[in-house]
Coordinates of C-alpha atoms in Angstrom, one line a residue:
M1 CA -39.2 112.1 86.3
P2 CA -37.9 109.2 88.5
A3 CA -40.5 107.8 90.9
N4 CA -38.0 108.2 93.7
D5 CA -37.6 111.9 93.1
P6 CA -38.5 113.5 96.5
A7 CA -40.2 116.4 94.7
C8 CA -42.5 113.9 92.9
T9 CA -44.7 112.6 95.6
D10 CA -48.5 112.1 95.7
T11 CA -48.7 115.3 97.6
T12 CA -47.2 117.3 94.7
P13 CA -50.1 119.3 93.2
S14 CA -50.6 118.3 89.6
A15 CA -50.1 121.8 88.4
A16 CA -46.6 121.9 90.0
R17 CA -45.3 118.6 88.4
G18 CA -43.6 120.6 85.7
G19 CA -41.5 122.3 88.4
P20 CA -40.2 119.6 90.8
V21 CA -37.2 121.8 92.0
G22 CA -39.5 124.7 92.6
I23 CA -42.0 122.7 94.6
A24 CA -39.0 121.2 96.6
L25 CA -37.7 124.7 97.3
A26 CA -41.1 125.8 98.4
R27 CA -41.5 122.9 100.7
V28 CA -38.0 123.3 102.2
A29 CA -38.7 127.0 102.8
R30 CA -42.0 126.2 104.5
M31 CA -40.5 123.6 106.7
H32 CA -37.6 125.8 107.6
R33 CA -39.9 128.7 108.5
L34 CA -42.1 126.4 110.6
A35 CA -39.1 124.9 112.4
A36 CA -37.7 128.4 113.0
G37 CA -41.0 129.6 114.2
R38 CA -41.3 126.9 116.8
R39 CA -37.8 127.7 118.2
L40 CA -38.3 131.5 118.0
R41 CA -41.5 131.3 119.9
E42 CA -39.5 130.4 122.9
L43 CA -37.8 133.8 122.6
D44 CA -41.1 135.6 122.1
L45 CA -40.3 136.2 118.4
Y46 CA -42.2 135.5 115.2
P47 CA -40.4 134.3 112.1
G48 CA -38.9 137.2 110.2
Q49 CA -38.6 139.4 113.4
E50 CA -35.2 137.8 114.1
M51 CA -33.9 139.1 110.7
M52 CA -34.9 142.6 111.7
M53 CA -33.3 142.2 115.1
M54 CA -30.1 141.0 113.4
R55 CA -30.0 144.2 111.3
L56 CA -30.4 146.3 114.4
W57 CA -27.7 144.3 116.3
D58 CA -25.3 144.7 113.5
C59 CA -26.1 148.4 112.5
G60 CA -27.2 150.0 115.8
P61 CA -29.9 152.7 115.5
V62 CA -31.2 153.1 112.0
R63 CA -33.9 155.1 110.2
Q64 CA -37.1 153.1 109.7
S65 CA -37.1 153.9 106.0
E66 CA -33.6 152.4 105.7
L67 CA -34.5 149.4 107.7
I68 CA -37.5 148.8 105.3
Q69 CA -35.2 149.1 102.2
S70 CA -32.4 146.9 103.7
L71 CA -34.9 144.1 104.6
G72 CA -36.5 144.2 101.2
L73 CA -40.0 144.0 102.7
D74 CA -43.2 146.0 102.3
A75 CA -43.4 149.1 104.5
S76 CA -46.6 147.9 106.1
T77 CA -45.1 144.6 107.0
V78 CA -42.1 146.2 108.7
T79 CA -44.3 148.7 110.5
K80 CA -46.4 145.8 111.9
M81 CA -43.3 143.9 112.9
L82 CA -41.9 147.0 114.7
Q83 CA -45.2 147.5 116.5
R84 CA -45.1 144.0 117.9
L85 CA -41.4 144.2 118.8
E86 CA -42.0 147.5 120.5
Q87 CA -44.9 146.1 122.5
C88 CA -42.7 143.3 123.7
G89 CA -40.0 145.8 124.7
H90 CA -37.4 144.6 122.1
V91 CA -37.1 147.8 120.1
R92 CA -37.6 151.5 120.6
R93 CA -38.7 154.0 118.0
G94 CA -38.3 157.8 118.2
P95 CA -37.5 160.9 116.2
D96 CA -34.1 161.0 114.5
P97 CA -32.2 163.9 116.0
A98 CA -30.7 164.7 112.6
D99 CA -34.1 164.9 110.9
R100 CA -37.1 165.0 113.3
R101 CA -39.4 163.9 110.5
A102 CA -37.6 160.5 110.2
V103 CA -38.1 157.7 112.7
L104 CA -35.1 156.1 114.3
V105 CA -35.3 152.4 115.4
E106 CA -33.0 150.7 117.8
A107 CA -32.8 147.5 119.9
T108 CA -33.4 147.9 123.6
E109 CA -31.3 146.2 126.2
E110 CA -34.1 143.5 126.3
G111 CA -33.8 143.2 122.5
R112 CA -30.1 142.9 122.6
S113 CA -30.4 140.2 125.2
L114 CA -32.2 138.0 122.6
R115 CA -29.1 137.8 120.4
A116 CA -27.5 134.6 122.0
G117 CA -30.9 132.9 121.8
V118 CA -31.4 133.8 118.1
E119 CA -27.8 132.6 117.3
G120 CA -28.7 129.3 119.0
V121 CA -31.8 129.0 117.0
W122 CA -30.0 129.5 113.7
S123 CA -27.1 127.2 114.7
D124 CA -29.6 124.4 115.8
L125 CA -31.7 124.8 112.7
E126 CA -28.6 124.6 110.5
K127 CA -27.6 121.3 112.3
V128 CA -31.0 119.8 111.9
S129 CA -31.5 121.0 108.3
L130 CA -28.1 119.7 107.1
H131 CA -28.0 116.5 109.1
G132 CA -26.4 113.7 107.1
L133 CA -24.6 116.0 104.6
D134 CA -20.8 116.0 104.8
P135 CA -19.0 119.4 104.6
A136 CA -18.4 119.1 100.8
D137 CA -22.1 118.5 100.3
R138 CA -23.0 121.4 102.5
A139 CA -20.7 123.7 100.5
E140 CA -22.1 122.4 97.3
L141 CA -25.7 123.0 98.4
A142 CA -24.9 126.5 99.5
R143 CA -23.2 127.2 96.1
L144 CA -26.1 125.7 94.2
L145 CA -28.7 127.7 96.2
G146 CA -26.7 130.8 95.6
L147 CA -26.9 130.2 91.9
V148 CA -30.7 129.6 92.1
A149 CA -31.1 132.8 94.0
D150 CA -29.0 134.7 91.4
N151 CA -31.2 133.2 88.6
L152 CA -34.4 134.3 90.4
R153 CA -33.2 137.8 91.4
A154 CA -34.3 139.5 88.2
E155 CA -37.7 137.7 88.3
A156 CA -38.3 138.9 91.8
G157 CA -37.6 142.5 90.7
E158 CA -34.4 142.8 92.7
S159 CA -31.2 144.4 91.6
G160 CA -28.1 142.3 91.0
D161 CA -27.0 143.1 94.6
C162 CA -28.5 142.3 97.9
P163 CA -30.5 145.1 99.5
P164 CA -28.1 147.7 100.8
P165 CA -27.4 147.7 104.6
P166 CA -28.7 150.8 106.4
R167 CA -26.3 153.8 106.5
G168 CA -23.6 153.5 109.1
C169 CA -23.8 149.7 109.0

């Protein structure tokens, strides 16, 4: 590997030197999450909670089980996220009128008011992340990352499609 390869630094663990792209992706994902977390804190959100809020903004009230499936997360993780969001007044949970055994989740007015801030966080993060890349490079990066995601989908135990959106979405 070339010495100037950004994935091959002294901080690359020796066991990861056989996967310079993988370690670079892991670093980018970590830095993106940290940068997003810093910005989301100003909105009283933790990283990942904004993705749940985006689903609720786009879909409206949805069963908790469908939200779990559409986010592709563990049920206990989603339950903990919902508890925190509910404590902050961003979401409301209650029985589904169509099936009282099911739990319906919806964004509150306060939760809906976060949308502009979250859109700003994602736009700002996009600008910071892609600074110095021209539009063609940005498009190529998105295309290549899409291919990498497709290649990893089966390894991650995911179907060929993205998780389905909740019903009614």
